[in-house]
Amino acid sequence: MDEESTVWNFEGDEHLNKASACTIRSFLTTLKENLNQNDDRPVIPLGHGDPSGFPSFRTSQVAEDAIVDAVRSGNFNSYSSRLGILDARRAIAEHLSHDHPYDTSPEDVFVTVGARQAIDVLITVLARSGANILLPRPGYPLYEARAVFSHLEVRHFDLLPEKAWEVDLNGLEALADDKTVAMVLINPGNPCGNVYTQEHLQKIAETAKKLGILIISDEAYGYLAFGSTPFVPMARFGSIVPVFTIGSLSKRWMVPGWRLGWILTSDPNGVLQKHKITECIKSYLDISSDVSTITQGALPQILKKTPESFHSKTLNMLREAADLCHARLKEIPCITYPCRPQGSMFSMVKLNLLLLKDINDDFEFCIKLAREESVIVLPGAAVGLKNWLRITFAVELSLLEDGLERIKAFTLRHTKTK
């Protein structure tokens, strides 16, 4: 039988393509493909949350030394245990306990390959037949991508820009039914840059309990709060409702490439154990990739010895950048700024397309901005809010200022004349 007459029995899974289309990476790839290669100016990346390549946002010396020490010790060349090295889990538990109303045990911690694997684990574990999950709009699209791939129905609840992006609790309740398994909360906010008050978090916890669902609290940007509202971990409300907290080194320590995250279980009433959720997490980790033992070996030193001055410096830089972003964007007539960022690395701003010519939506705005000004910002459609923009301000201040000036020039060029 020759090759042309062979009938092959395999084909790619279209669910992967559908899931991938939901991601921020997919949108950013398209924008980069539209850059003008003849523009000699530097490309200004205001579209993704990774400032680690900028000198001002280099990680701490303690973190770098800890990695070197772990390598040279010769103690971390073996396979990891499925849940993570015990010393790493103990260090995470101790690190998080100081801000919780009860002690956290290493048994409450699962070490993951960054926060992304933590999302994969929890979505997969919860994706039983017929189930649905409640996701914020706008939100981080990886949750939806993973849910699509896992055949878990997604229902979106709104965040309210006029109320500093608080959860629409009435809308949340209306979406839930007896097949709803969980809701996702992102605090500090990605993409909105908001930080929830303790009072609002308690209302969310009480609503989730009423609905009989658990909370996945994505705190990848935990403690990156530089405004008037202090960061409060959702784990404080674990006695009201079971909480899974997702955290990582990536954002607070500026090392996303080191790929170390965690899942923290906050459930003093034992609800998750009773319903075999923690057992399923352990089973998933049995068939999943392990975290680098080098990074795990370095973790106790990183968490215990990083000076507070490093974190304070980061917050000061983010605050200054957020203030600059707020001030410059307010000068642009076609952009509405609902509220000043309080945390994370992002601002969400609304486009008034009625003031613009030759631009029909947020995606076209971003395509033309990339082509004409070599500035990349993320269209709101990527995070579930059409005709908005997500702008990252965690870059060198001089680059940010240049980028905002280019955005202003671009909008003036495309503003309708009266």
PDB file of C-alpha atoms in Angstrom, residues 145-384:
ATOM      1  CA  ALA A 145      -9.270  28.300  28.330  1.00  0.00           C
ATOM      2  CA  ARG A 146      -8.699  25.498  30.814  1.00  0.00           C
ATOM      3  CA  ALA A 147     -12.440  25.114  31.464  1.00  0.00           C
ATOM      4  CA  VAL A 148     -13.160  24.868  27.730  1.00  0.00           C
ATOM      5  CA  PHE A 149     -10.550  22.146  27.385  1.00  0.00           C
ATOM      6  CA  SER A 150     -11.950  20.276  30.407  1.00  0.00           C
ATOM      7  CA  HIS A 151     -15.583  20.539  29.203  1.00  0.00           C
ATOM      8  CA  LEU A 152     -16.503  22.574  32.273  1.00  0.00           C
ATOM      9  CA  GLU A 153     -19.300  25.048  31.565  1.00  0.00           C
ATOM     10  CA  VAL A 154     -18.356  28.682  32.203  1.00  0.00           C
ATOM     11  CA  ARG A 155     -20.741  31.331  33.499  1.00  0.00           C
ATOM     12  CA  HIS A 156     -19.551  34.922  33.921  1.00  0.00           C
ATOM     13  CA  PHE A 157     -20.397  37.275  36.757  1.00  0.00           C
ATOM     14  CA  ASP A 158     -19.692  40.983  36.351  1.00  0.00           C
ATOM     15  CA  LEU A 159     -17.189  43.164  38.150  1.00  0.00           C
ATOM     16  CA  LEU A 160     -18.559  46.682  38.584  1.00  0.00           C
ATOM     17  CA  PRO A 161     -16.196  49.478  37.462  1.00  0.00           C
ATOM     18  CA  GLU A 162     -18.333  52.140  39.136  1.00  0.00           C
ATOM     19  CA  LYS A 163     -17.779  50.321  42.472  1.00  0.00           C
ATOM     20  CA  ALA A 164     -14.010  49.838  42.150  1.00  0.00           C
ATOM     21  CA  TRP A 165     -14.571  46.527  40.352  1.00  0.00           C
ATOM     22  CA  GLU A 166     -16.486  44.881  43.198  1.00  0.00           C
ATOM     23  CA  VAL A 167     -18.256  41.595  42.463  1.00  0.00           C
ATOM     24  CA  ASP A 168     -21.898  41.944  41.416  1.00  0.00           C
ATOM     25  CA  LEU A 169     -23.159  39.637  44.168  1.00  0.00           C
ATOM     26  CA  ASN A 170     -26.781  39.699  43.020  1.00  0.00           C
ATOM     27  CA  GLY A 171     -25.711  38.722  39.522  1.00  0.00           C
ATOM     28  CA  LEU A 172     -23.467  36.023  40.952  1.00  0.00           C
ATOM     29  CA  GLU A 173     -26.353  34.460  42.866  1.00  0.00           C
ATOM     30  CA  ALA A 174     -28.597  34.530  39.811  1.00  0.00           C
ATOM     31  CA  LEU A 175     -26.052  32.531  37.777  1.00  0.00           C
ATOM     32  CA  ALA A 176     -25.593  29.665  40.232  1.00  0.00           C
ATOM     33  CA  ASP A 177     -27.536  26.404  40.376  1.00  0.00           C
ATOM     34  CA  ASP A 178     -27.082  22.968  41.909  1.00  0.00           C
ATOM     35  CA  LYS A 179     -24.398  22.136  39.318  1.00  0.00           C
ATOM     36  CA  THR A 180     -22.215  25.138  40.186  1.00  0.00           C
ATOM     37  CA  VAL A 181     -19.019  23.956  41.880  1.00  0.00           C
ATOM     38  CA  ALA A 182     -16.882  27.073  42.413  1.00  0.00           C
ATOM     39  CA  MET A 183     -16.257  30.733  41.756  1.00  0.00           C
ATOM     40  CA  VAL A 184     -12.946  32.377  40.904  1.00  0.00           C
ATOM     41  CA  LEU A 185     -11.801  35.573  42.585  1.00  0.00           C
ATOM     42  CA  ILE A 186      -8.656  37.453  41.526  1.00  0.00           C
ATOM     43  CA  ASN A 187      -7.240  39.740  44.198  1.00  0.00           C
ATOM     44  CA  PRO A 188      -5.312  41.996  43.663  1.00  0.00           C
ATOM     45  CA  GLY A 189      -7.071  42.236  40.350  1.00  0.00           C
ATOM     46  CA  ASN A 190      -5.875  41.114  36.964  1.00  0.00           C
ATOM     47  CA  PRO A 191      -6.897  42.848  34.726  1.00  0.00           C
ATOM     48  CA  CYS A 192      -8.473  45.634  36.793  1.00  0.00           C
ATOM     49  CA  GLY A 193      -5.781  46.643  39.288  1.00  0.00           C
ATOM     50  CA  ASN A 194      -8.324  46.616  42.122  1.00  0.00           C
ATOM     51  CA  VAL A 195      -7.895  45.412  45.712  1.00  0.00           C
ATOM     52  CA  TYR A 196     -10.943  44.143  47.602  1.00  0.00           C
ATOM     53  CA  THR A 197     -11.794  45.364  51.091  1.00  0.00           C
ATOM     54  CA  GLN A 198     -12.161  42.935  53.976  1.00  0.00           C
ATOM     55  CA  GLU A 199     -15.868  43.758  54.160  1.00  0.00           C
ATOM     56  CA  HIS A 200     -16.468  42.883  50.508  1.00  0.00           C
ATOM     57  CA  LEU A 201     -14.460  39.659  50.809  1.00  0.00           C
ATOM     58  CA  GLN A 202     -16.606  38.593  53.750  1.00  0.00           C
ATOM     59  CA  LYS A 203     -19.769  39.225  51.716  1.00  0.00           C
ATOM     60  CA  ILE A 204     -18.328  37.104  48.901  1.00  0.00           C
ATOM     61  CA  ALA A 205     -17.535  34.299  51.353  1.00  0.00           C
ATOM     62  CA  GLU A 206     -21.041  34.396  52.819  1.00  0.00           C
ATOM     63  CA  THR A 207     -22.588  34.366  49.337  1.00  0.00           C
ATOM     64  CA  ALA A 208     -20.461  31.389  48.280  1.00  0.00           C
ATOM     65  CA  LYS A 209     -21.502  29.491  51.408  1.00  0.00           C
ATOM     66  CA  LYS A 210     -25.150  30.232  50.668  1.00  0.00           C
ATOM     67  CA  LEU A 211     -24.668  28.815  47.160  1.00  0.00           C
ATOM     68  CA  GLY A 212     -22.750  25.754  48.398  1.00  0.00           C
ATOM     69  CA  ILE A 213     -19.663  26.465  46.275  1.00  0.00           C
ATOM     70  CA  LEU A 214     -15.965  26.782  47.051  1.00  0.00           C
ATOM     71  CA  ILE A 215     -13.793  29.784  46.223  1.00  0.00           C
ATOM     72  CA  ILE A 216     -10.636  29.730  44.127  1.00  0.00           C
ATOM     73  CA  SER A 217      -8.793  32.865  45.211  1.00  0.00           C
ATOM     74  CA  ASP A 218      -6.120  33.764  42.686  1.00  0.00           C
ATOM     75  CA  GLU A 219      -3.545  35.749  44.652  1.00  0.00           C
ATOM     76  CA  ALA A 220      -0.698  35.603  42.157  1.00  0.00           C
ATOM     77  CA  TYR A 221      -0.350  39.355  42.779  1.00  0.00           C
ATOM     78  CA  GLY A 222      -0.816  38.936  46.523  1.00  0.00           C
ATOM     79  CA  TYR A 223       0.609  41.795  48.632  1.00  0.00           C
ATOM     80  CA  LEU A 224       1.290  43.913  45.520  1.00  0.00           C
ATOM     81  CA  ALA A 225      -1.123  46.493  46.928  1.00  0.00           C
ATOM     82  CA  PHE A 226       0.128  50.074  46.889  1.00  0.00           C
ATOM     83  CA  GLY A 227      -3.072  52.117  47.285  1.00  0.00           C
ATOM     84  CA  SER A 228      -5.279  52.974  50.240  1.00  0.00           C
ATOM     85  CA  THR A 229      -6.865  49.499  50.462  1.00  0.00           C
ATOM     86  CA  PRO A 230      -4.646  46.888  52.143  1.00  0.00           C
ATOM     87  CA  PHE A 231      -4.459  43.385  50.710  1.00  0.00           C
ATOM     88  CA  VAL A 232      -6.469  40.797  52.670  1.00  0.00           C
ATOM     89  CA  PRO A 233      -6.024  37.085  51.861  1.00  0.00           C
ATOM     90  CA  MET A 234      -9.231  35.184  51.199  1.00  0.00           C
ATOM     91  CA  ALA A 235      -7.966  32.364  53.420  1.00  0.00           C
ATOM     92  CA  ARG A 236      -9.084  34.434  56.421  1.00  0.00           C
ATOM     93  CA  PHE A 237     -12.624  33.380  55.570  1.00  0.00           C
ATOM     94  CA  GLY A 238     -11.921  29.649  55.323  1.00  0.00           C
ATOM     95  CA  SER A 239     -14.103  29.006  58.368  1.00  0.00           C
ATOM     96  CA  ILE A 240     -17.076  30.371  56.384  1.00  0.00           C
ATOM     97  CA  VAL A 241     -16.427  28.691  53.028  1.00  0.00           C
ATOM     98  CA  PRO A 242     -13.704  26.367  51.697  1.00  0.00           C
ATOM     99  CA  VAL A 243     -10.988  28.378  49.935  1.00  0.00           C
ATOM    100  CA  PHE A 244      -8.222  27.354  47.567  1.00  0.00           C
ATOM    101  CA  THR A 245      -5.596  30.086  47.330  1.00  0.00           C
ATOM    102  CA  ILE A 246      -3.316  30.189  44.285  1.00  0.00           C
ATOM    103  CA  GLY A 247       0.023  31.928  44.824  1.00  0.00           C
ATOM    104  CA  SER A 248       3.506  32.006  43.335  1.00  0.00           C
ATOM    105  CA  LEU A 249       6.942  33.589  43.358  1.00  0.00           C
ATOM    106  CA  SER A 250       6.395  34.981  39.858  1.00  0.00           C
ATOM    107  CA  LYS A 251       4.996  38.445  40.478  1.00  0.00           C
ATOM    108  CA  ARG A 252       6.059  39.520  43.956  1.00  0.00           C
ATOM    109  CA  TRP A 253       9.630  38.299  43.391  1.00  0.00           C
ATOM    110  CA  MET A 254       9.649  39.095  39.640  1.00  0.00           C
ATOM    111  CA  VAL A 255      10.734  35.601  38.562  1.00  0.00           C
ATOM    112  CA  PRO A 256       7.964  34.119  36.360  1.00  0.00           C
ATOM    113  CA  GLY A 257      10.521  31.947  34.581  1.00  0.00           C
ATOM    114  CA  TRP A 258      11.361  30.070  37.785  1.00  0.00           C
ATOM    115  CA  ARG A 259       7.928  28.413  37.647  1.00  0.00           C
ATOM    116  CA  LEU A 260       7.138  27.926  41.309  1.00  0.00           C
ATOM    117  CA  GLY A 261       3.602  28.311  42.607  1.00  0.00           C
ATOM    118  CA  TRP A 262       1.334  26.751  45.166  1.00  0.00           C
ATOM    119  CA  ILE A 263      -2.192  25.849  46.148  1.00  0.00           C
ATOM    120  CA  LEU A 264      -3.121  26.551  49.754  1.00  0.00           C
ATOM    121  CA  THR A 265      -6.144  24.821  51.266  1.00  0.00           C
ATOM    122  CA  SER A 266      -8.068  26.865  53.858  1.00  0.00           C
ATOM    123  CA  ASP A 267     -10.811  24.656  55.207  1.00  0.00           C
ATOM    124  CA  PRO A 268     -10.771  24.211  59.004  1.00  0.00           C
ATOM    125  CA  ASN A 269     -14.193  22.524  58.816  1.00  0.00           C
ATOM    126  CA  GLY A 270     -12.880  19.695  56.622  1.00  0.00           C
ATOM    127  CA  VAL A 271     -15.453  20.125  53.838  1.00  0.00           C
ATOM    128  CA  LEU A 272     -12.951  19.535  51.017  1.00  0.00           C
ATOM    129  CA  GLN A 273     -11.647  16.377  52.642  1.00  0.00           C
ATOM    130  CA  LYS A 274     -15.183  15.072  53.141  1.00  0.00           C
ATOM    131  CA  HIS A 275     -16.010  15.620  49.472  1.00  0.00           C
ATOM    132  CA  LYS A 276     -12.694  14.040  48.348  1.00  0.00           C
ATOM    133  CA  ILE A 277     -11.434  17.175  46.586  1.00  0.00           C
ATOM    134  CA  THR A 278      -7.997  17.096  48.234  1.00  0.00           C
ATOM    135  CA  GLU A 279      -7.730  13.397  47.425  1.00  0.00           C
ATOM    136  CA  CYS A 280      -8.379  14.182  43.749  1.00  0.00           C
ATOM    137  CA  ILE A 281      -5.698  16.906  43.782  1.00  0.00           C
ATOM    138  CA  LYS A 282      -3.160  14.379  45.036  1.00  0.00           C
ATOM    139  CA  SER A 283      -4.228  11.938  42.326  1.00  0.00           C
ATOM    140  CA  TYR A 284      -3.850  14.627  39.640  1.00  0.00           C
ATOM    141  CA  LEU A 285      -0.373  15.520  40.881  1.00  0.00           C
ATOM    142  CA  ASP A 286       0.557  11.823  40.600  1.00  0.00           C
ATOM    143  CA  ILE A 287       0.195  12.075  36.812  1.00  0.00           C
ATOM    144  CA  SER A 288       1.492  15.625  36.387  1.00  0.00           C
ATOM    145  CA  SER A 289       4.857  17.358  36.079  1.00  0.00           C
ATOM    146  CA  ASP A 290       6.910  18.126  39.185  1.00  0.00           C
ATOM    147  CA  VAL A 291       8.331  21.497  40.142  1.00  0.00           C
ATOM    148  CA  SER A 292      12.098  21.902  39.754  1.00  0.00           C
ATOM    149  CA  THR A 293      13.767  20.656  42.915  1.00  0.00           C
ATOM    150  CA  ILE A 294      16.386  23.422  42.617  1.00  0.00           C
ATOM    151  CA  THR A 295      13.736  26.133  42.936  1.00  0.00           C
ATOM    152  CA  GLN A 296      12.002  24.261  45.747  1.00  0.00           C
ATOM    153  CA  GLY A 297      15.335  23.883  47.536  1.00  0.00           C
ATOM    154  CA  ALA A 298      15.901  27.628  47.318  1.00  0.00           C
ATOM    155  CA  LEU A 299      12.399  28.534  48.463  1.00  0.00           C
ATOM    156  CA  PRO A 300      12.839  28.522  52.269  1.00  0.00           C
ATOM    157  CA  GLN A 301      15.758  30.949  52.013  1.00  0.00           C
ATOM    158  CA  ILE A 302      13.842  33.157  49.545  1.00  0.00           C
ATOM    159  CA  LEU A 303      10.734  33.408  51.713  1.00  0.00           C
ATOM    160  CA  LYS A 304      12.515  33.863  55.041  1.00  0.00           C
ATOM    161  CA  LYS A 305      15.411  36.117  54.106  1.00  0.00           C
ATOM    162  CA  THR A 306      14.180  38.503  51.423  1.00  0.00           C
ATOM    163  CA  PRO A 307      14.389  41.933  53.095  1.00  0.00           C
ATOM    164  CA  GLU A 308      11.258  44.013  53.428  1.00  0.00           C
ATOM    165  CA  SER A 309      13.135  46.804  51.633  1.00  0.00           C
ATOM    166  CA  PHE A 310      12.941  44.772  48.403  1.00  0.00           C
ATOM    167  CA  HIS A 311       9.158  44.555  48.588  1.00  0.00           C
ATOM    168  CA  SER A 312       8.823  48.208  49.620  1.00  0.00           C
ATOM    169  CA  LYS A 313      10.902  49.278  46.640  1.00  0.00           C
ATOM    170  CA  THR A 314       8.680  47.260  44.310  1.00  0.00           C
ATOM    171  CA  LEU A 315       5.522  48.830  45.737  1.00  0.00           C
ATOM    172  CA  ASN A 316       6.966  52.325  45.434  1.00  0.00           C
ATOM    173  CA  MET A 317       7.862  51.733  41.776  1.00  0.00           C
ATOM    174  CA  LEU A 318       4.412  50.347  40.997  1.00  0.00           C
ATOM    175  CA  ARG A 319       2.698  53.231  42.806  1.00  0.00           C
ATOM    176  CA  GLU A 320       4.717  55.830  40.904  1.00  0.00           C
ATOM    177  CA  ALA A 321       4.053  54.079  37.586  1.00  0.00           C
ATOM    178  CA  ALA A 322       0.323  53.732  38.330  1.00  0.00           C
ATOM    179  CA  ASP A 323       0.086  57.445  39.193  1.00  0.00           C
ATOM    180  CA  LEU A 324       1.849  58.393  35.961  1.00  0.00           C
ATOM    181  CA  CYS A 325      -0.418  56.117  33.955  1.00  0.00           C
ATOM    182  CA  HIS A 326      -3.509  57.571  35.596  1.00  0.00           C
ATOM    183  CA  ALA A 327      -2.419  61.169  35.039  1.00  0.00           C
ATOM    184  CA  ARG A 328      -1.454  60.736  31.368  1.00  0.00           C
ATOM    185  CA  LEU A 329      -4.451  58.660  30.311  1.00  0.00           C
ATOM    186  CA  LYS A 330      -6.873  61.146  31.885  1.00  0.00           C
ATOM    187  CA  GLU A 331      -5.575  63.684  29.330  1.00  0.00           C
ATOM    188  CA  ILE A 332      -6.862  61.565  26.411  1.00  0.00           C
ATOM    189  CA  PRO A 333     -10.497  62.419  25.514  1.00  0.00           C
ATOM    190  CA  CYS A 334     -11.413  59.029  24.046  1.00  0.00           C
ATOM    191  CA  ILE A 335     -10.266  57.122  27.154  1.00  0.00           C
ATOM    192  CA  THR A 336     -12.282  56.898  30.374  1.00  0.00           C
ATOM    193  CA  TYR A 337     -10.494  55.907  33.561  1.00  0.00           C
ATOM    194  CA  PRO A 338     -13.089  54.486  36.023  1.00  0.00           C
ATOM    195  CA  CYS A 339     -10.786  54.249  39.045  1.00  0.00           C
ATOM    196  CA  ARG A 340      -7.146  54.555  40.002  1.00  0.00           C
ATOM    197  CA  PRO A 341      -5.303  51.200  40.334  1.00  0.00           C
ATOM    198  CA  GLN A 342      -4.776  49.987  43.895  1.00  0.00           C
ATOM    199  CA  GLY A 343      -2.633  46.926  43.175  1.00  0.00           C
ATOM    200  CA  SER A 344      -1.149  44.403  40.738  1.00  0.00           C
ATOM    201  CA  MET A 345       0.337  45.862  37.524  1.00  0.00           C
ATOM    202  CA  PHE A 346      -2.664  46.825  35.398  1.00  0.00           C
ATOM    203  CA  SER A 347      -5.259  49.441  34.574  1.00  0.00           C
ATOM    204  CA  MET A 348      -8.531  48.876  32.751  1.00  0.00           C
ATOM    205  CA  VAL A 349      -9.701  51.867  30.718  1.00  0.00           C
ATOM    206  CA  LYS A 350     -12.717  52.324  28.462  1.00  0.00           C
ATOM    207  CA  LEU A 351     -12.607  53.481  24.838  1.00  0.00           C
ATOM    208  CA  ASN A 352     -15.129  55.965  23.480  1.00  0.00           C
ATOM    209  CA  LEU A 353     -15.234  54.829  19.862  1.00  0.00           C
ATOM    210  CA  LEU A 354     -17.655  57.611  18.909  1.00  0.00           C
ATOM    211  CA  LEU A 355     -14.722  60.041  19.137  1.00  0.00           C
ATOM    212  CA  LEU A 356     -12.463  57.978  16.855  1.00  0.00           C
ATOM    213  CA  LYS A 357     -12.364  57.587  13.096  1.00  0.00           C
ATOM    214  CA  ASP A 358     -11.345  54.431  11.223  1.00  0.00           C
ATOM    215  CA  ILE A 359     -11.434  52.363  14.430  1.00  0.00           C
ATOM    216  CA  ASN A 360     -14.382  50.054  15.021  1.00  0.00           C
ATOM    217  CA  ASP A 361     -13.435  48.206  18.206  1.00  0.00           C
ATOM    218  CA  ASP A 362     -10.735  47.662  20.821  1.00  0.00           C
ATOM    219  CA  PHE A 363      -8.928  45.016  18.809  1.00  0.00           C
ATOM    220  CA  GLU A 364      -8.582  47.282  15.783  1.00  0.00           C
ATOM    221  CA  PHE A 365      -7.374  50.064  18.099  1.00  0.00           C
ATOM    222  CA  CYS A 366      -4.607  47.804  19.413  1.00  0.00           C
ATOM    223  CA  ILE A 367      -3.641  46.503  15.960  1.00  0.00           C
ATOM    224  CA  LYS A 368      -3.267  50.012  14.556  1.00  0.00           C
ATOM    225  CA  LEU A 369      -1.489  51.256  17.675  1.00  0.00           C
ATOM    226  CA  ALA A 370       1.082  48.469  17.310  1.00  0.00           C
ATOM    227  CA  ARG A 371       1.515  49.163  13.595  1.00  0.00           C
ATOM    228  CA  GLU A 372       1.725  52.954  13.839  1.00  0.00           C
ATOM    229  CA  GLU A 373       3.398  53.549  17.215  1.00  0.00           C
ATOM    230  CA  SER A 374       5.131  50.254  18.163  1.00  0.00           C
ATOM    231  CA  VAL A 375       3.191  50.170  21.418  1.00  0.00           C
ATOM    232  CA  ILE A 376       1.443  46.990  22.533  1.00  0.00           C
ATOM    233  CA  VAL A 377      -1.566  47.132  24.841  1.00  0.00           C
ATOM    234  CA  LEU A 378      -4.090  44.368  25.361  1.00  0.00           C
ATOM    235  CA  PRO A 379      -7.599  44.712  23.919  1.00  0.00           C
ATOM    236  CA  GLY A 380     -10.322  44.333  26.523  1.00  0.00           C
ATOM    237  CA  ALA A 381     -11.880  41.548  24.451  1.00  0.00           C
ATOM    238  CA  ALA A 382      -8.964  39.353  25.567  1.00  0.00           C
ATOM    239  CA  VAL A 383     -10.148  39.598  29.181  1.00  0.00           C
ATOM    240  CA  GLY A 384     -13.878  39.578  28.475  1.00  0.00           C
TER     241      GLY A 384
END
